[in-house]
Tab-separated table of N, CA, C and O in Angstrom:
chain	number	residue	atom	x	y	z
A	419	ALA	N	-3.055	17.534	-32.057
A	419	ALA	CA	-2.570	16.247	-30.676
A	419	ALA	C	-3.460	16.211	-29.924
A	419	ALA	O	-3.468	17.063	-28.874
A	420	ALA	N	-3.734	15.149	-29.034
A	420	ALA	CA	-4.389	14.679	-27.659
A	420	ALA	C	-3.434	14.802	-26.611
A	420	ALA	O	-2.351	15.586	-26.889
A	421	ALA	N	-4.697	15.449	-25.927
A	421	ALA	CA	-3.893	15.949	-24.306
A	421	ALA	C	-3.089	14.847	-23.556
A	421	ALA	O	-3.809	13.741	-23.456
A	422	PRO	N	-2.405	15.034	-23.153
A	422	PRO	CA	-1.154	13.755	-22.368
A	422	PRO	C	-2.241	13.434	-20.964
A	422	PRO	O	-3.494	13.977	-20.518
A	423	LEU	N	-2.354	11.699	-20.941
A	423	LEU	CA	-3.413	11.258	-20.490
A	423	LEU	C	-2.714	10.909	-18.666
A	423	LEU	O	-1.231	10.621	-19.038
A	424	TYR	N	-2.873	10.985	-17.863
A	424	TYR	CA	-1.817	11.190	-16.267
A	424	TYR	C	-2.910	10.554	-14.942
A	424	TYR	O	-4.524	10.562	-15.651
A	425	ARG	N	-2.365	9.342	-14.607
A	425	ARG	CA	-2.999	9.190	-13.248
A	425	ARG	C	-3.148	10.216	-12.204
A	425	ARG	O	-2.316	10.766	-12.211
A	426	LEU	N	-3.937	9.870	-11.345
A	426	LEU	CA	-4.370	10.739	-9.901
A	426	LEU	C	-2.437	10.706	-9.118
A	426	LEU	O	-2.300	9.840	-9.047
A	427	SER	N	-2.534	11.676	-8.635
A	427	SER	CA	-0.885	12.128	-8.160
A	427	SER	C	-1.734	11.569	-6.468
A	427	SER	O	-2.271	10.807	-6.580
A	428	ASP	N	0.142	10.560	-5.877
A	428	ASP	CA	-0.228	9.999	-4.556
A	428	ASP	C	-0.423	11.156	-3.809
A	428	ASP	O	0.261	11.912	-3.510
A	429	ARG	N	-1.489	10.774	-2.781
A	429	ARG	CA	-2.436	11.588	-2.358
A	429	ARG	C	-2.659	10.957	-1.117
A	429	ARG	O	-2.855	11.073	0.339
A	430	ARG	N	-1.410	9.833	-0.552
A	430	ARG	CA	-1.807	9.084	0.678
A	430	ARG	C	-1.091	10.113	2.041
A	430	ARG	O	0.082	10.736	2.022
A	431	PRO	N	-1.918	9.950	2.970
A	431	PRO	CA	-0.557	10.799	4.207
A	431	PRO	C	0.066	10.260	5.078
A	431	PRO	O	-0.104	8.841	4.612
A	432	ALA	N	0.918	10.487	5.131
A	432	ALA	CA	2.345	10.330	5.812
A	432	ALA	C	1.820	9.864	7.111
A	432	ALA	O	0.865	10.367	8.012
A	433	LEU	N	2.223	8.977	7.400
A	433	LEU	CA	2.324	7.938	8.568
A	433	LEU	C	3.732	8.404	9.939
A	433	LEU	O	4.409	7.953	9.169
A	434	ALA	N	2.713	8.254	10.969
A	434	ALA	CA	4.403	8.560	12.207
A	434	ALA	C	4.805	6.529	12.093
A	434	ALA	O	3.991	5.528	13.288
A	435	VAL	N	5.609	6.097	11.038
A	435	VAL	CA	6.241	5.087	11.027
A	435	VAL	C	6.430	4.576	12.818
A	435	VAL	O	5.745	3.201	12.639
A	436	GLU	N	7.368	4.852	13.871
A	436	GLU	CA	7.442	4.789	15.097
A	436	GLU	C	6.239	4.031	15.716
A	436	GLU	O	6.466	3.122	16.447
A	437	ALA	N	4.896	5.703	15.870
A	437	ALA	CA	4.108	5.080	16.383
A	437	ALA	C	3.535	4.057	16.454
A	437	ALA	O	2.743	3.676	16.877
A	438	VAL	N	3.403	3.852	15.141
A	438	VAL	CA	2.288	2.156	14.374
A	438	VAL	C	3.309	1.289	14.969
A	438	VAL	O	2.765	0.647	15.445
A	439	THR	N	4.406	1.215	14.149
A	439	THR	CA	5.055	-0.123	14.695
A	439	THR	C	5.279	-0.339	16.540
A	439	THR	O	5.552	-1.002	16.698
A	440	ALA	N	5.060	1.120	16.839
A	440	ALA	CA	5.335	0.442	18.671
A	440	ALA	C	4.588	-0.112	18.832
A	440	ALA	O	4.243	-0.247	20.297
A	441	ARG	N	3.172	-0.225	18.646
A	441	ARG	CA	1.881	-0.559	18.630
A	441	ARG	C	1.747	-2.265	18.396
A	441	ARG	O	0.688	-2.638	18.657
A	442	GLY	N	2.522	-2.462	17.666
A	442	GLY	CA	2.928	-4.186	17.184
A	442	GLY	C	2.606	-4.288	15.725
A	442	GLY	O	1.949	-4.995	15.333
A	443	ILE	N	2.238	-3.280	15.079
A	443	ILE	CA	2.290	-3.349	13.765
A	443	ILE	C	3.569	-3.540	13.015
A	443	ILE	O	4.352	-2.747	12.884
A	444	GLN	N	3.388	-4.435	11.488
A	444	GLN	CA	4.541	-4.542	11.023
A	444	GLN	C	4.144	-3.818	10.049
A	444	GLN	O	3.198	-3.456	9.008
A	445	ARG	N	4.872	-3.245	9.390
A	445	ARG	CA	5.503	-2.536	7.794
A	445	ARG	C	6.045	-3.572	6.942
A	445	ARG	O	7.082	-3.422	6.944
A	446	HIS	N	5.975	-3.511	5.455
A	446	HIS	CA	6.413	-4.723	4.587
A	446	HIS	C	6.779	-3.114	3.157
A	446	HIS	O	5.345	-3.188	3.034
A	447	VAL	N	7.768	-2.808	2.657
A	447	VAL	CA	7.886	-2.930	1.607
A	447	VAL	C	8.160	-3.130	0.906
A	447	VAL	O	9.551	-3.356	0.595
A	448	SER	N	7.558	-2.678	-0.693
A	448	SER	CA	8.096	-3.179	-1.650
A	448	SER	C	7.960	-1.767	-2.462
A	448	SER	O	7.376	-1.439	-2.356
A	449	ARG	N	8.672	-2.319	-4.143
A	449	ARG	CA	8.479	-0.706	-5.267
A	449	ARG	C	6.972	-0.413	-5.042
A	449	ARG	O	6.775	0.735	-5.165
A	450	ARG	N	5.848	-2.100	-4.878
A	450	ARG	CA	4.648	-1.210	-5.686
A	450	ARG	C	3.557	-1.257	-4.465
A	450	ARG	O	2.349	-0.985	-4.215
A	451	LEU	N	4.778	-2.175	-3.475
A	451	LEU	CA	3.207	-2.406	-2.137
A	451	LEU	C	4.232	-2.185	-0.715
A	451	LEU	O	4.977	-2.241	-0.321
A	452	ILE	N	3.325	-1.171	0.014
A	452	ILE	CA	3.563	-0.976	1.664
A	452	ILE	C	1.955	-1.309	2.581
A	452	ILE	O	0.797	-1.314	1.819
A	453	LEU	N	2.623	-2.377	2.740
A	453	LEU	CA	1.828	-3.495	3.500
A	453	LEU	C	1.485	-2.902	5.346
A	453	LEU	O	2.857	-3.665	5.859
A	454	TRP	N	1.096	-3.351	5.696
A	454	TRP	CA	0.525	-2.823	7.384
A	454	TRP	C	0.120	-4.301	7.967
A	454	TRP	O	-1.140	-3.941	7.549
A	455	THR	N	0.866	-4.311	8.808
A	455	THR	CA	-0.125	-5.854	9.417
A	455	THR	C	0.843	-5.835	10.922
A	455	THR	O	1.456	-5.830	11.007
A	456	ASP	N	-0.870	-6.667	11.689
A	456	ASP	CA	-0.507	-7.369	12.855
A	456	ASP	C	-0.798	-8.749	12.634
A	456	ASP	O	-0.254	-9.250	14.022
A	457	VAL	N	-0.839	-9.306	11.811
A	457	VAL	CA	-1.062	-10.421	11.271
A	457	VAL	C	1.079	-11.040	11.867
A	457	VAL	O	1.614	-10.670	10.464
A	458	MET	N	1.460	-11.929	12.365
A	458	MET	CA	3.131	-12.069	12.939
A	458	MET	C	3.340	-13.714	11.702
A	458	MET	O	4.058	-14.093	12.405
A	459	ALA	N	2.879	-13.695	11.099
A	459	ALA	CA	3.393	-14.885	9.892
A	459	ALA	C	4.761	-14.810	9.163
A	459	ALA	O	4.131	-13.475	8.308
A	460	PRO	N	4.733	-15.306	9.129
A	460	PRO	CA	6.615	-15.768	8.315
A	460	PRO	C	5.814	-15.158	6.939
A	460	PRO	O	6.816	-14.390	5.899
A	461	GLU	N	4.908	-16.053	6.347
A	461	GLU	CA	4.688	-15.440	4.795
A	461	GLU	C	4.236	-13.932	4.441
A	461	GLU	O	3.980	-13.922	3.586
A	462	VAL	N	3.686	-13.546	5.298
A	462	VAL	CA	3.085	-12.102	4.898
A	462	VAL	C	4.425	-10.922	4.427
A	462	VAL	O	4.437	-10.250	3.897
A	463	ALA	N	5.581	-11.533	4.926
A	463	ALA	CA	6.493	-10.665	4.631
A	463	ALA	C	6.775	-10.889	3.034
A	463	ALA	O	7.561	-9.771	2.645
A	464	GLN	N	6.061	-11.655	2.762
A	464	GLN	CA	6.304	-12.675	1.230
A	464	GLN	C	5.540	-11.784	0.330
A	464	GLN	O	5.761	-11.129	-1.052
A	465	LEU	N	4.425	-11.293	0.783
A	465	LEU	CA	3.078	-10.417	-0.213
A	465	LEU	C	3.539	-9.640	-1.101
A	465	LEU	O	3.089	-9.046	-1.935
A	466	PRO	N	4.493	-8.264	-0.458
A	466	PRO	CA	5.021	-7.084	-1.164
A	466	PRO	C	5.853	-7.722	-2.675
A	466	PRO	O	5.442	-6.918	-3.624
A	467	ALA	N	6.341	-8.253	-1.948
A	467	ALA	CA	6.626	-9.407	-3.803
A	467	ALA	C	6.297	-10.111	-4.561
A	467	ALA	O	6.142	-9.653	-5.613
A	468	LEU	N	5.366	-10.288	-4.281
A	468	LEU	CA	4.375	-11.117	-4.893
A	468	LEU	C	3.457	-9.594	-5.967
A	468	LEU	O	3.274	-10.255	-6.754
A	469	ALA	N	3.290	-8.560	-4.794
A	469	ALA	CA	2.186	-7.791	-5.772
A	469	ALA	C	2.923	-7.351	-6.868
A	469	ALA	O	2.996	-7.045	-7.762
A	470	ASP	N	4.578	-6.976	-6.205
A	470	ASP	CA	5.537	-6.819	-7.025
A	470	ASP	C	5.573	-7.351	-8.753
A	470	ASP	O	5.615	-6.836	-9.576
A	471	GLY	N	5.695	-9.218	-8.401
A	471	GLY	CA	5.589	-9.575	-9.534
A	471	GLY	C	3.839	-9.371	-10.467
A	471	GLY	O	4.204	-9.415	-11.484
A	472	ALA	N	2.810	-9.070	-9.635
A	472	ALA	CA	1.918	-9.436	-10.229
A	472	ALA	C	1.217	-8.128	-11.184
A	472	ALA	O	0.548	-8.002	-12.653
A	473	TYR	N	1.924	-7.179	-10.668
A	473	TYR	CA	2.378	-5.604	-11.007
A	473	TYR	C	2.857	-6.100	-12.384
A	473	TYR	O	2.517	-5.340	-13.778
A	474	ASP	N	4.314	-6.244	-12.607
A	474	ASP	CA	4.885	-6.460	-13.368
A	474	ASP	C	3.950	-7.394	-14.622
A	474	ASP	O	4.038	-6.976	-15.786
A	475	HIS	N	3.756	-8.558	-14.335
A	475	HIS	CA	2.532	-9.484	-15.402
A	475	HIS	C	1.533	-8.930	-15.900
A	475	HIS	O	1.635	-8.625	-16.795
A	476	LEU	N	0.865	-7.785	-15.002
A	476	LEU	CA	-0.183	-6.907	-15.491
A	476	LEU	C	0.179	-5.935	-16.621
A	476	LEU	O	-0.786	-5.660	-17.592
A	477	VAL	N	1.120	-5.467	-16.446
A	477	VAL	CA	2.016	-4.413	-17.133
A	477	VAL	C	2.454	-5.218	-18.692
A	477	VAL	O	2.088	-4.579	-19.243
A	478	LYS	N	2.884	-6.753	-18.689
A	478	LYS	CA	3.139	-7.127	-19.707
A	478	LYS	C	1.555	-7.163	-20.471
A	478	LYS	O	1.861	-7.324	-21.702
A	479	GLN	N	0.698	-7.700	-19.838
A	479	GLN	CA	-0.568	-8.067	-20.313
A	479	GLN	C	-1.179	-6.811	-20.877
A	479	GLN	O	-1.906	-6.674	-22.284
A	480	LEU	N	-1.299	-5.676	-20.279
A	480	LEU	CA	-2.312	-4.865	-20.487
A	480	LEU	C	-1.754	-3.334	-20.854
A	480	LEU	O	-2.219	-2.289	-21.169
A	481	GLY	N	0.149	-3.434	-20.574
A	481	GLY	CA	0.950	-1.907	-21.263
A	481	GLY	C	0.821	-0.926	-19.801
A	481	GLY	O	0.255	-1.315	-18.314
A	482	GLN	N	2.003	-0.350	-19.955
A	482	GLN	CA	1.944	0.586	-18.665
A	482	GLN	C	0.862	1.744	-18.219
A	482	GLN	O	-0.061	2.038	-18.860
A	483	LEU	N	0.891	2.130	-16.642
A	483	LEU	CA	-0.254	3.045	-16.199
A	483	LEU	C	0.458	4.325	-16.743
A	483	LEU	O	1.444	4.187	-17.598
A	484	PRO	N	-0.536	5.238	-17.401
A	484	PRO	CA	-0.336	6.786	-17.196
A	484	PRO	C	0.599	6.846	-16.350
A	484	PRO	O	0.340	6.641	-14.822
A	485	PRO	N	1.982	7.589	-16.603
A	485	PRO	CA	2.249	8.691	-15.419
A	485	PRO	C	1.689	10.023	-14.849
A	485	PRO	O	0.598	9.704	-15.349
A	486	THR	N	1.944	9.844	-13.296
A	486	THR	CA	1.479	11.177	-12.415
A	486	THR	C	1.929	12.260	-13.315
A	486	THR	O	3.254	12.051	-13.860
A	487	ARG	N	1.287	13.612	-13.255
A	487	ARG	CA	2.300	14.669	-13.067
A	487	ARG	C	3.240	14.999	-12.849
A	487	ARG	O	4.549	15.672	-13.239
A	488	GLU	N	3.674	14.370	-11.923
A	488	GLU	CA	4.828	14.703	-11.238
A	488	GLU	C	5.794	13.414	-10.816
A	488	GLU	O	7.317	13.073	-11.007
A	489	GLY	N	5.407	12.454	-11.876
A	489	GLY	CA	6.538	10.917	-12.685
A	489	GLY	C	6.187	9.933	-11.341
A	489	GLY	O	7.606	9.196	-11.032
A	490	GLU	N	5.282	9.750	-10.104
A	490	GLU	CA	5.911	9.446	-9.177
A	490	GLU	C	5.768	7.655	-9.913
A	490	GLU	O	4.593	7.186	-10.888
A	491	GLU	N	6.425	6.634	-8.811
A	491	GLU	CA	5.919	5.102	-9.290
A	491	GLU	C	5.132	4.793	-8.585
A	491	GLU	O	3.955	5.487	-7.768
A	492	PHE	N	4.346	4.153	-9.290
A	492	PHE	CA	2.788	3.449	-8.891
A	492	PHE	C	3.172	2.765	-7.547
A	492	PHE	O	3.720	2.128	-7.642
A	493	GLN	N	2.901	2.970	-6.608
A	493	GLN	CA	2.558	2.162	-5.129
A	493	GLN	C	1.064	2.319	-4.784
A	493	GLN	O	0.838	3.592	-4.711
A	494	VAL	N	0.736	1.447	-3.589
A	494	VAL	CA	-0.458	1.406	-3.323
A	494	VAL	C	-0.142	0.992	-2.042
A	494	VAL	O	1.073	0.101	-1.417
A	495	THR	N	-0.990	1.647	-0.791
A	495	THR	CA	-0.471	0.782	0.936
A	495	THR	C	-2.171	0.052	0.958
A	495	THR	O	-3.207	0.127	0.581
A	496	GLY	N	-1.412	-1.327	1.188
A	496	GLY	CA	-2.693	-2.475	1.820
A	496	GLY	C	-2.068	-2.710	3.396
A	496	GLY	O	-1.355	-2.498	4.049
A	497	TYR	N	-3.287	-3.532	3.889
A	497	TYR	CA	-3.690	-3.109	5.622
A	497	TYR	C	-4.747	-4.981	5.476
A	497	TYR	O	-4.660	-5.516	4.743
A	498	LEU	N	-3.496	-5.679	6.204
A	498	LEU	CA	-3.719	-6.718	6.363
A	498	LEU	C	-4.041	-7.148	7.956
A	498	LEU	O	-3.452	-7.183	8.716
A	499	MET	N	-4.836	-7.032	8.735
A	499	MET	CA	-5.605	-6.997	9.858
A	499	MET	C	-6.394	-8.403	10.485
A	499	MET	O	-6.946	-8.743	9.724
A	500	ARG	N	-5.885	-8.538	12.079
A	500	ARG	CA	-6.665	-9.531	12.613
A	500	ARG	C	-7.408	-8.546	13.645
A	500	ARG	O	-8.340	-9.037	13.872
A	501	ASP	N	-6.706	-7.293	14.113
A	501	ASP	CA	-7.820	-6.432	14.960
A	501	ASP	C	-7.696	-5.346	14.179
A	501	ASP	O	-7.127	-4.419	14.289
A	502	GLN	N	-9.248	-5.004	13.955
A	502	GLN	CA	-9.482	-3.873	13.333
A	502	GLN	C	-8.931	-2.849	13.980
A	502	GLN	O	-9.347	-1.867	13.859
A	503	ARG	N	-10.105	-3.064	15.610
A	503	ARG	CA	-9.445	-2.022	16.506
A	503	ARG	C	-8.402	-1.185	16.403
A	503	ARG	O	-8.237	0.326	16.162
A	504	LEU	N	-7.906	-2.143	17.349
A	504	LEU	CA	-5.823	-1.292	16.831
A	504	LEU	C	-5.244	-0.684	15.673
A	504	LEU	O	-5.347	0.589	15.466
A	505	PHE	N	-6.119	-0.722	14.715
A	505	PHE	CA	-6.305	0.153	13.551
A	505	PHE	C	-6.860	1.245	13.179
A	505	PHE	O	-6.306	2.266	13.085
A	506	ARG	N	-7.969	1.351	13.667
A	506	ARG	CA	-8.898	2.461	14.346
A	506	ARG	C	-8.749	3.266	14.777
A	506	ARG	O	-8.160	4.341	14.863
A	507	GLU	N	-7.853	2.521	15.858
A	507	GLU	CA	-7.119	3.717	17.200
A	507	GLU	C	-5.896	3.896	16.117
A	507	GLU	O	-6.200	5.360	17.375
A	508	LEU	N	-5.221	3.662	15.242
A	508	LEU	CA	-3.867	4.209	14.969
A	508	LEU	C	-4.457	5.293	14.182
A	508	LEU	O	-3.077	6.059	13.553
A	509	GLY	N	-5.880	5.215	13.626
A	509	GLY	CA	-6.454	6.353	12.469
A	509	GLY	C	-5.231	5.755	11.509
A	509	GLY	O	-6.036	6.414	9.907
A	510	LEU	N	-5.449	4.319	11.519
A	510	LEU	CA	-5.193	3.495	9.698
A	510	LEU	C	-6.694	2.922	9.125
A	510	LEU	O	-6.746	2.792	8.028
A	511	LEU	N	-7.600	3.373	9.879
A	511	LEU	CA	-8.780	2.769	9.529
A	511	LEU	C	-9.808	3.802	9.817
A	511	LEU	O	-10.519	3.582	10.603
A	512	PRO	N	-10.537	4.047	9.058
A	512	PRO	CA	-11.586	5.209	9.264
A	512	PRO	C	-13.003	4.336	9.919
A	512	PRO	O	-13.380	3.235	9.903
A	513	ASP	N	-13.700	5.677	10.624
A	513	ASP	CA	-14.911	4.939	11.531
A	513	ASP	C	-16.053	4.819	10.673
A	513	ASP	O	-16.344	3.683	10.792
A	514	ALA	N	-15.823	5.247	9.420
A	514	ALA	CA	-17.283	5.441	8.486
A	514	ALA	C	-17.215	4.337	7.907
A	514	ALA	O	-18.334	3.892	7.444
A	515	LEU	N	-15.433	3.784	7.498
A	515	LEU	CA	-15.449	2.576	7.091
A	515	LEU	C	-16.695	1.417	7.329
A	515	LEU	O	-16.459	0.952	8.695
A	516	ALA	N	-17.429	-0.025	6.807
A	516	ALA	CA	-17.692	-0.695	7.780
A	516	ALA	C	-16.736	-1.754	7.695
A	516	ALA	O	-16.262	-2.047	7.107
């Protein structure tokens, strides 16, 4: 029998939500996306739900992702930035990233 196939475990660092939002960055969360943004447009809040729909469509077309060893749901973190400096100051964007 073939060995089970697993995707990588969630290794996202924990963020101090209160400290980040106190600096004017909003957090929008759905099942598949955590979106951090300093773009204050009403349409931005709809993006996580759109990501959920895109994920569901891809699963229908391509099949389920392999599970993690821990059985975690698939979710990513995204950043929509107007002011990169602010994201760097808060440690959300590494200095080494161009």
